[in-house]
XYZ file of C-alpha atoms in Angstrom:
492
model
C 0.000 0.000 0.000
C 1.448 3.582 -1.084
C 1.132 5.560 2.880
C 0.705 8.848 0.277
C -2.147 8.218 -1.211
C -4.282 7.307 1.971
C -5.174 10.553 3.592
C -6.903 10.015 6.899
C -10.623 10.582 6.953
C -13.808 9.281 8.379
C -14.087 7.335 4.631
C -11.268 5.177 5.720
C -12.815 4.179 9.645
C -12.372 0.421 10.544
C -15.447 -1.302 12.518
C -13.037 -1.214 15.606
C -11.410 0.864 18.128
C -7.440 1.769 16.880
C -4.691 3.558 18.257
C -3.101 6.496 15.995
C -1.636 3.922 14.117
C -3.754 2.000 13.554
C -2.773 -0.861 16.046
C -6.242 -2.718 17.119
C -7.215 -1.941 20.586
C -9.011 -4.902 22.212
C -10.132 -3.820 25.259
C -11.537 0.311 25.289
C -12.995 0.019 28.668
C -10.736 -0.741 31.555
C -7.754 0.703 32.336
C -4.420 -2.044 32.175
C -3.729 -2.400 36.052
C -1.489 -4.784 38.363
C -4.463 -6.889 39.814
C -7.696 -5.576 39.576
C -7.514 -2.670 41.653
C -3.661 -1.411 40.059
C -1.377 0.840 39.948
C -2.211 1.457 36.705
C 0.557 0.772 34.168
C 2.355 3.079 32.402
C 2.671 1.050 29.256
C -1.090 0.654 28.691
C 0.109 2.914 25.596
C -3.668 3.361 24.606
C -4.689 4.629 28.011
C -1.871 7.319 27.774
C -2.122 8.415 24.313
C -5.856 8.717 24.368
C -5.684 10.990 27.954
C -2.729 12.710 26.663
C -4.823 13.838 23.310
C -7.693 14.478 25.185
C -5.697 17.233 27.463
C -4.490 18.473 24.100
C -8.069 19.080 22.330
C -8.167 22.738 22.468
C -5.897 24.455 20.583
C -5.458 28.241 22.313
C -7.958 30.202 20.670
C -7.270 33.124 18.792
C -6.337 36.155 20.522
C -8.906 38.131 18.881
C -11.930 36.676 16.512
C -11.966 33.962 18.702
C -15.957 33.646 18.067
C -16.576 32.944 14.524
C -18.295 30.443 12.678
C -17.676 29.285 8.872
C -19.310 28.815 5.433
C -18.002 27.344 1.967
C -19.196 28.181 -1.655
C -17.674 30.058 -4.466
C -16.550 33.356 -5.491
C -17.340 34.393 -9.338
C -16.226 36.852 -11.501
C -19.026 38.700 -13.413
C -16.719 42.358 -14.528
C -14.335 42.509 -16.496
C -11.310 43.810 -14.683
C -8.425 42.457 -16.313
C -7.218 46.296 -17.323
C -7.263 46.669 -13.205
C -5.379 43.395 -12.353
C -3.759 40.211 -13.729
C -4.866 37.892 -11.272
C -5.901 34.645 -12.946
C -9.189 34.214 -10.484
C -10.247 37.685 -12.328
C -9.273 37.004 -15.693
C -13.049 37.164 -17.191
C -16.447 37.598 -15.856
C -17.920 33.500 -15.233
C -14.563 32.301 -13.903
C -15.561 30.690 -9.937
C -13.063 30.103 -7.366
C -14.160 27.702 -4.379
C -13.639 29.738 -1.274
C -14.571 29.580 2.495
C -15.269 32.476 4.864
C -14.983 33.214 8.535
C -17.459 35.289 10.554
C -16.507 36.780 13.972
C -16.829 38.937 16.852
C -13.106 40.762 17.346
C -12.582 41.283 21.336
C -14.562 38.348 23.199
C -13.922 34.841 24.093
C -14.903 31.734 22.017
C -18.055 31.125 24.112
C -19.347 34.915 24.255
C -22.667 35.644 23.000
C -23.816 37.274 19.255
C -25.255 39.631 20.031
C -21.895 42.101 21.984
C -21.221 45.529 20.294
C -18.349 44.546 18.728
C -16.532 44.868 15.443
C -17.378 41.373 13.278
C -14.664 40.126 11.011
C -15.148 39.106 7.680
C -12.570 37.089 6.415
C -12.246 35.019 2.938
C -10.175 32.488 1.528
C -10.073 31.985 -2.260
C -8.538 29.037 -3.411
C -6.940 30.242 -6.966
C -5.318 28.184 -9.504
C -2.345 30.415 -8.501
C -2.334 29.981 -4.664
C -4.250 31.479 -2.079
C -5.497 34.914 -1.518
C -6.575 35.882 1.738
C -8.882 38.779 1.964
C -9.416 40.025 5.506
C -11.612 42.442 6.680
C -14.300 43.599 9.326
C -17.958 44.840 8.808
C -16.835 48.392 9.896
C -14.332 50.142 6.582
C -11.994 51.264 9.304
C -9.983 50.834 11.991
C -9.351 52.061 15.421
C -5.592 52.786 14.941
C -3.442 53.838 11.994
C -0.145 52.436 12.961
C 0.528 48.471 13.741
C 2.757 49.397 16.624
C 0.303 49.940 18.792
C -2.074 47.285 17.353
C -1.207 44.915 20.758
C -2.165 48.326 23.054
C -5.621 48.635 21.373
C -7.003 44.855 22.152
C -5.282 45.008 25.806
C -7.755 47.841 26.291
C -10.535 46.653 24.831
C -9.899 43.601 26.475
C -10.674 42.395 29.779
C -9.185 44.723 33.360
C -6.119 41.948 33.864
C -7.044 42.286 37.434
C -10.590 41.668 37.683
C -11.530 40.015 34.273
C -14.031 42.211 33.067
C -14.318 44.325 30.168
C -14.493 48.057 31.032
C -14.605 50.865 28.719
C -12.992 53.748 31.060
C -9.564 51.599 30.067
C -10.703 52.134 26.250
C -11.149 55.871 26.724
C -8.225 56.262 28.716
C -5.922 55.101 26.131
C -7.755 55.871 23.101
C -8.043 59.406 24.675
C -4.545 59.696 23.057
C -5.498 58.679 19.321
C -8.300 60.850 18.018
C -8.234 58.884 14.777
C -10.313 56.304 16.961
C -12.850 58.183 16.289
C -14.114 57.154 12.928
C -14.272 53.694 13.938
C -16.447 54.694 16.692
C -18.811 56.556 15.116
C -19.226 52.751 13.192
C -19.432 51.085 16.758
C -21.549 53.332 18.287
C -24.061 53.611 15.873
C -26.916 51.370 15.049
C -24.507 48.769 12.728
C -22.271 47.908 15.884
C -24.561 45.230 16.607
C -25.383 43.657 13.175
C -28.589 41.074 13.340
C -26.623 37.960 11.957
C -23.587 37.620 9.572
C -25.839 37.239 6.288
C -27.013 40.821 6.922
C -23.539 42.295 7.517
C -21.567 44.357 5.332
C -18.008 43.485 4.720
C -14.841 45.812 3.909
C -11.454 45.124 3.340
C -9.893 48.138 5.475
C -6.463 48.120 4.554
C -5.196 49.848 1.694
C -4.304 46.862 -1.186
C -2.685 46.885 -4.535
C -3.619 45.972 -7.795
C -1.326 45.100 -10.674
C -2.222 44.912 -14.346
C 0.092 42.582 -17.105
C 2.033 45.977 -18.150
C 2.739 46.819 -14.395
C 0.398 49.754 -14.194
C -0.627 50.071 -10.561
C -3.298 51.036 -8.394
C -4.552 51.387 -4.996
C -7.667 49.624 -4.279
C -10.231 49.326 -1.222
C -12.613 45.826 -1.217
C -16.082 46.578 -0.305
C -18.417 43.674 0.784
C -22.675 44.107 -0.192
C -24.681 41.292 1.093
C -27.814 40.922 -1.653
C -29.778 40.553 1.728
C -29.427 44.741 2.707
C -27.784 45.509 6.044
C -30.177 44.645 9.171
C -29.003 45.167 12.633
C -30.651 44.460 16.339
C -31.094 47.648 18.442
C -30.593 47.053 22.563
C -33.503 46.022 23.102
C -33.779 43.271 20.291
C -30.084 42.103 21.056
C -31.130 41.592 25.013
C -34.099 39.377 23.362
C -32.218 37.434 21.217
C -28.825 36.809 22.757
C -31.108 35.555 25.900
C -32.266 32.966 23.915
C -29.432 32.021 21.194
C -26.065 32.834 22.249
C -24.925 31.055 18.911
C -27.692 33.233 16.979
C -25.398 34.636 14.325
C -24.202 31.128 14.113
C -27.272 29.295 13.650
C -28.613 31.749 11.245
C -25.814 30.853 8.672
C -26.003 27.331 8.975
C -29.764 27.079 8.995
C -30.148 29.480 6.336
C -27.500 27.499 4.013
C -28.742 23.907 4.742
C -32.372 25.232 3.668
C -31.096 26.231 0.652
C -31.287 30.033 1.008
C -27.592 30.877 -0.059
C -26.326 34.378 1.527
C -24.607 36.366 -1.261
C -22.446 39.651 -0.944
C -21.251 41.569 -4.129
C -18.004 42.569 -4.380
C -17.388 46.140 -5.820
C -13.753 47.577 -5.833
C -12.631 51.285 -5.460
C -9.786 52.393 -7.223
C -7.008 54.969 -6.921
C -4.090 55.872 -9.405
C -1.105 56.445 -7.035
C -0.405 59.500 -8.762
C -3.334 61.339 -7.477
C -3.059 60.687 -4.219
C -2.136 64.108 -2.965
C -5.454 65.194 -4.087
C -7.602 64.339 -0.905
C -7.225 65.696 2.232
C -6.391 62.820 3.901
C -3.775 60.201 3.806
C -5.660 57.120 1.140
C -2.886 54.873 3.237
C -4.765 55.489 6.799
C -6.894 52.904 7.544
C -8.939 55.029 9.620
C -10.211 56.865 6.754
C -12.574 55.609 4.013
C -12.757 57.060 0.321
C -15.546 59.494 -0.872
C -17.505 57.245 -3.050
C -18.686 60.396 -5.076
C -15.001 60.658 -6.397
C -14.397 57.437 -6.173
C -17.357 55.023 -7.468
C -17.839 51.494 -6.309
C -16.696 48.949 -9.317
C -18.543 46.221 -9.632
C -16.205 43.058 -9.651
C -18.204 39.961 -8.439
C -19.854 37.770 -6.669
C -19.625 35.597 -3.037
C -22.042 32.591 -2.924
C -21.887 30.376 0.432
C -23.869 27.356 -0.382
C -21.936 24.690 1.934
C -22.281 24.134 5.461
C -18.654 23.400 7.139
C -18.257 19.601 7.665
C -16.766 19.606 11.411
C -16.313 22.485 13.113
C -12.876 22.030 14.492
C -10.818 20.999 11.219
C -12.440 24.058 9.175
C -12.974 26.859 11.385
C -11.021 26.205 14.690
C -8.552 25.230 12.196
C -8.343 27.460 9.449
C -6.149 30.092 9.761
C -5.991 33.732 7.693
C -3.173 36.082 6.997
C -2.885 39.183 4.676
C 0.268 37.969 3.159
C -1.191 35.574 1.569
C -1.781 37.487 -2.079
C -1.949 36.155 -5.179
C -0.106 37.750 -7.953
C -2.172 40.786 -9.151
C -2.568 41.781 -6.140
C -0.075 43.398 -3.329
C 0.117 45.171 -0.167
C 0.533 48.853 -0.248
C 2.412 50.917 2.695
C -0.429 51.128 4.836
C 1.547 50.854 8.016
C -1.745 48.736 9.687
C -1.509 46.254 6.647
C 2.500 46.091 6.497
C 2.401 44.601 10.070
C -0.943 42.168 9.728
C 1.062 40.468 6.832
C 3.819 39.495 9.367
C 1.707 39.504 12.427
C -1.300 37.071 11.840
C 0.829 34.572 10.068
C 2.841 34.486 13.299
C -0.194 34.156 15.781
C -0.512 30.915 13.450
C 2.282 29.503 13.502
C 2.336 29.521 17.786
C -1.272 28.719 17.477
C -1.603 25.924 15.012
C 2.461 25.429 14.349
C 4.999 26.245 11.526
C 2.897 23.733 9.498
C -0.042 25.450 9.529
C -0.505 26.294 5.985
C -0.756 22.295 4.919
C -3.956 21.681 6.970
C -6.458 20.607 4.295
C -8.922 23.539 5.050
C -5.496 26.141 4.888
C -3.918 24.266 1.980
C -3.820 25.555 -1.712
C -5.950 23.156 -3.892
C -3.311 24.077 -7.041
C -0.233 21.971 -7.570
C 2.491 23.184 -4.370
C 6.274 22.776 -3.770
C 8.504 24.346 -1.293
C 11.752 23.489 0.927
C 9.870 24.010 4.340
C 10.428 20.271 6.008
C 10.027 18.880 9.292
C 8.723 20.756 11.837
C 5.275 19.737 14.381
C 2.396 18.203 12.861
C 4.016 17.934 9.150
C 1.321 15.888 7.558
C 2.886 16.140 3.944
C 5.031 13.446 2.887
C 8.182 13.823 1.300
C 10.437 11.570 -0.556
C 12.783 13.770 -2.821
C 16.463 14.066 -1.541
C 16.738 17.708 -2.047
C 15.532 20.089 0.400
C 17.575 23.288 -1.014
C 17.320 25.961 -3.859
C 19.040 25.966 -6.631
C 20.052 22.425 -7.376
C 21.535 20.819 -10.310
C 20.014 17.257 -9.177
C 16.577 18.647 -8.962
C 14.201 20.288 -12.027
C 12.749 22.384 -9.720
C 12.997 26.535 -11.179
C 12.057 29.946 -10.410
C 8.202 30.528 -11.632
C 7.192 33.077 -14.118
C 7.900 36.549 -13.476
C 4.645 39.153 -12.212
C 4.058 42.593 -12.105
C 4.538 44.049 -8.466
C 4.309 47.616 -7.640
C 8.259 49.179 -8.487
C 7.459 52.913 -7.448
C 11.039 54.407 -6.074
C 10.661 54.845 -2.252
C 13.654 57.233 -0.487
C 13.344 58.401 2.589
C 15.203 58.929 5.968
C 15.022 56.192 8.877
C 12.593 57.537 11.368
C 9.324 57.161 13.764
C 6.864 60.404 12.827
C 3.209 60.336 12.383
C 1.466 60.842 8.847
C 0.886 64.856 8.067
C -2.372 65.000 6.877
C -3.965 63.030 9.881
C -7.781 64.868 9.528
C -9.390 62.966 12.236
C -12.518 64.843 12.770
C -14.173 65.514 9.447
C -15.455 61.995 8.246
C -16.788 61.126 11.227
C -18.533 64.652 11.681
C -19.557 63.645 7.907
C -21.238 60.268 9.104
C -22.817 61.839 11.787
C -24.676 64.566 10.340
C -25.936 62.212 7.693
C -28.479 60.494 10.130
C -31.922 61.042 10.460
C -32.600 62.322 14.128
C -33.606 59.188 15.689
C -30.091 57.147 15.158
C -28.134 60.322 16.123
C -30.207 60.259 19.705
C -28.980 56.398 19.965
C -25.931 57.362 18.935
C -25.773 60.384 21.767
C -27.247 57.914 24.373
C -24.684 55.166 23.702
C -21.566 57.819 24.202
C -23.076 59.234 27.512
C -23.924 55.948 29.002
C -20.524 54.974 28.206
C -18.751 58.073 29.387
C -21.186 57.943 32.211
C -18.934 54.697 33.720
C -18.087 55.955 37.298
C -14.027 54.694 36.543
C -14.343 57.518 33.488
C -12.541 60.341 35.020
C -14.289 64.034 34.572
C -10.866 64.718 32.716
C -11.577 62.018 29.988
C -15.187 62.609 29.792
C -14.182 66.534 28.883
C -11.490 65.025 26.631
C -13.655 62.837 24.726
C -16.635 65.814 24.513
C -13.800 67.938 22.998
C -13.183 65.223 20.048
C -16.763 64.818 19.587
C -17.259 68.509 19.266
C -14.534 69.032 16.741
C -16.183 66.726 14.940
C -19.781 68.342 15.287
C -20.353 71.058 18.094
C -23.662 69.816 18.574
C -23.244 66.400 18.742
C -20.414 67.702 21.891
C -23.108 69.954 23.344
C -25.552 67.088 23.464
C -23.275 64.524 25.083
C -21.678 67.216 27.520
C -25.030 68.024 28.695
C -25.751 64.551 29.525
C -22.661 63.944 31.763
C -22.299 68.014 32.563
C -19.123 68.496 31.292
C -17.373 71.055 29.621
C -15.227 70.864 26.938
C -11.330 71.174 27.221
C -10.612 74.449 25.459
């Protein structure tokens, strides 16, 4: 029997108990023992290696997105966008790509209900005939922070007091207190869509700044945009009290129902694009990921299509399992210097390797389903088996060879070595923007949600006047309302 052809699955189950390999295990109920009462023995090898992988079934869970739940189907192209990019998946409108998609609530632990205000991720996986492309987002188009170095500060606040275990938000004021770009993504959080109603209603944007890469080299910034056919739904307080008391796994449920009865969620996705040489006409930085792009100067392109029409097969190997990183691009398409983006590509593929191991990438529901080679060997839980005798590049005993060359982005960077902040930083106008374009009603949520917030007795009266400041640079009366609420004054 050739050991690489048989991959292990519930296909190939015997009618018997087995150890790992394979060895037939006679007796599944008592423990070996000297006599009948023992010591038990230490080479009952079944005993030990089924306790030992029982202590071992939980993997750590993911810092953040811990929550999610999973969805296969495919991804088609229906626009013609080969003049934006020379990725194969997009060379022509009708070509599908099998992907699989992760839903998930950022800050909370694996068992936390649905229904928490909380930014949801939205990450996808397309399996191209070129390799993988993972697109990562959230259902909110930007982000809290601009700069990756203080991407571990953000979640420590937003996470749970280390002391008592609970999640306060005077520890998210206090240090976002010092980053008034926070405030965009707030003004997502706060408002009615920080609690969507499930993940088929949910909107989906890439955040970072990406590249795109035509077959003559021309580039061009580009921002993913997520449009569930569905429309965007989301539960007020009052409906998420209702429904995360009786489903904690609503969101969950909802996707899995909904695709085993047939009723496929869809999202279109629609592109906005940038010529690098323009950039200096906004007045903000099209890099900072806590900005979005005026869709009046910049239309949404339609590009295609996301279908999930199959339910995961077990939950563990395919969404415990699978693992996302923003390196993983496809060529076509490339980072740009978003500083945010430039440390996700190293950062998440690092959580994975400590949280899955090096190997990682050759889990079935991580691997590419194109034709692979590469010189990583060994390592914990290699499942791929290898019988050449070269494990080095170049060789002149092996055919292995450089691929084709691709277009990546070759503008000429200079610059001195040094830690500054972007100059045209603009905090306060988009979300002043977003604001006033409410009707009345969501901006007296809105108002309630920041004073009951602010209202937290650990919130100092010196944040509370900091954070009415912000709000009234970025509408006075939006301030006035909130500081009347807590009576505060603004910091001049």
């Amino acid at each position: 029997m050739d050991p690489t052809k048989h991959v292990p699955s519930s296909a190939h189950d015997t009618p018997f108990t087995t150890t790992n390999a394979g060895g037939p295990v006679w007796n599944d109920d008592v423990a070996l023992t000297v006599g009948t009462r023992g010591p038990i023995l230490l080479e009952d090898y079944h005993l030990i290696e089924k306790i030992a992988h029982f202590a071992r079934e939980r993997i750590p869970e993911r810092v953040v997105h811990a929550r999610g739940a999973s969805a296969k189907g495919f991804f088609e192209c229906t626009h013609d966008v080969s003049h934006l990019t020379c990725a194969d998946f997009l060379r022509a409108p009708g070509v599908q790509t099998p992907v699989i998609v992760r839903f998930s609530t950022v800050i909370h632990e694996r068992g936390s209900p649905e229904t928490i205000r909380d930014p949801r991720g939205f990450a996808v996986k397309f399996y191209t005939r070129e390799g993988n492309w993972d697109l990562l987002g959230n259902n909110f188009p930007v982000f809290f922070i601009r700069d990756g170095i203080k991407f571990p500060d953000v979640i420590h606040a937003f996470k749970p007091n280390p002391k008592s275990h609970i999640q306060e938000y005077w520890r998210v004021f206090d240090f976002l207190s010092h980053l008034p770009e926070s405030l965009h993504t707030f003004f997502f959080l706060f408002d009615d869509v920080g609690v969507p109603t499930d993940y088929r209603h949910m909107e989906g944007f890439g955040v970072n700044t990406y590249t795109f890469v035509n077959k003559a080299g021309k580039t061009n910034y580009v921002k993913f945009h997520w449009k569930p056919t569905c429309g965007v739904q989301c539960l007020l307080e009052d409906e998420a009290i209702i429904v995360g008391g009786k489903n904690h796994s609503h969101a969950t449920q909802d996707l899995y129902d909904s695709i085993a009865a047939g009723n496929y969620p869809e999202w279109k996705l629609y592109v906005q694009v940038m010529d690098p040489d323009h950039e200096d006409h906004y007045d903000f930085d099209p890099l900072d990921d806590t900005k979005t792009w005026p869709e009046d100067l910049l239309p949404l392109q339609p590009v295609g299509r996301l279908v999930l029409n199959r339910n995961i097969d077990n939950f563990f190997a395919e969404n415990e399992q699978l693992a996302f990183g923003p390196g993983l691009v496809v060529p076509g398409i490339y980072y740009s210097d978003d500083k945010m983006l430039q440390c996700r590509v190293f950062a998440y593929a690092d959580t994975q390797r400590y949280r899955l191991g090096p190997n990682y990438l050759t889990l079935p529901v991580n691997a590419p389903k194109c034709a692979f080679h590469n010189n990583h060997y060994d390592g914990a839980m290699n499942i791929v088996q290898r019988n050449e005798e070269v494990d080095y590049f170049p060789s002149r005993h092996s055919t292995l060879r450089h691929a084709e060359r691709f277009p990546i982005p070759n503008r000429i960077i200079s610059g001195r070595r040094e830690k500054c902040v972007i100059p045209k930083q603009n905090d306060f106008q988009q979300p002043g923007e977003r604001y006033r374009s409410w009707a009345p009603d969501r901006q007296e949520r809105f108002v309630r949600r920041w004073a009951e917030a602010l209202a937290h007795p650990k919130v100092s009266y010196e944040l509370r006047s900091i954070w009415v400041t912000y709000l009234s640079k970025c509408d006075k009366s939006l301030g006035d309302k909130v500081a009347n609420r807590l009576n505060v004054k603004p910091r001049i």
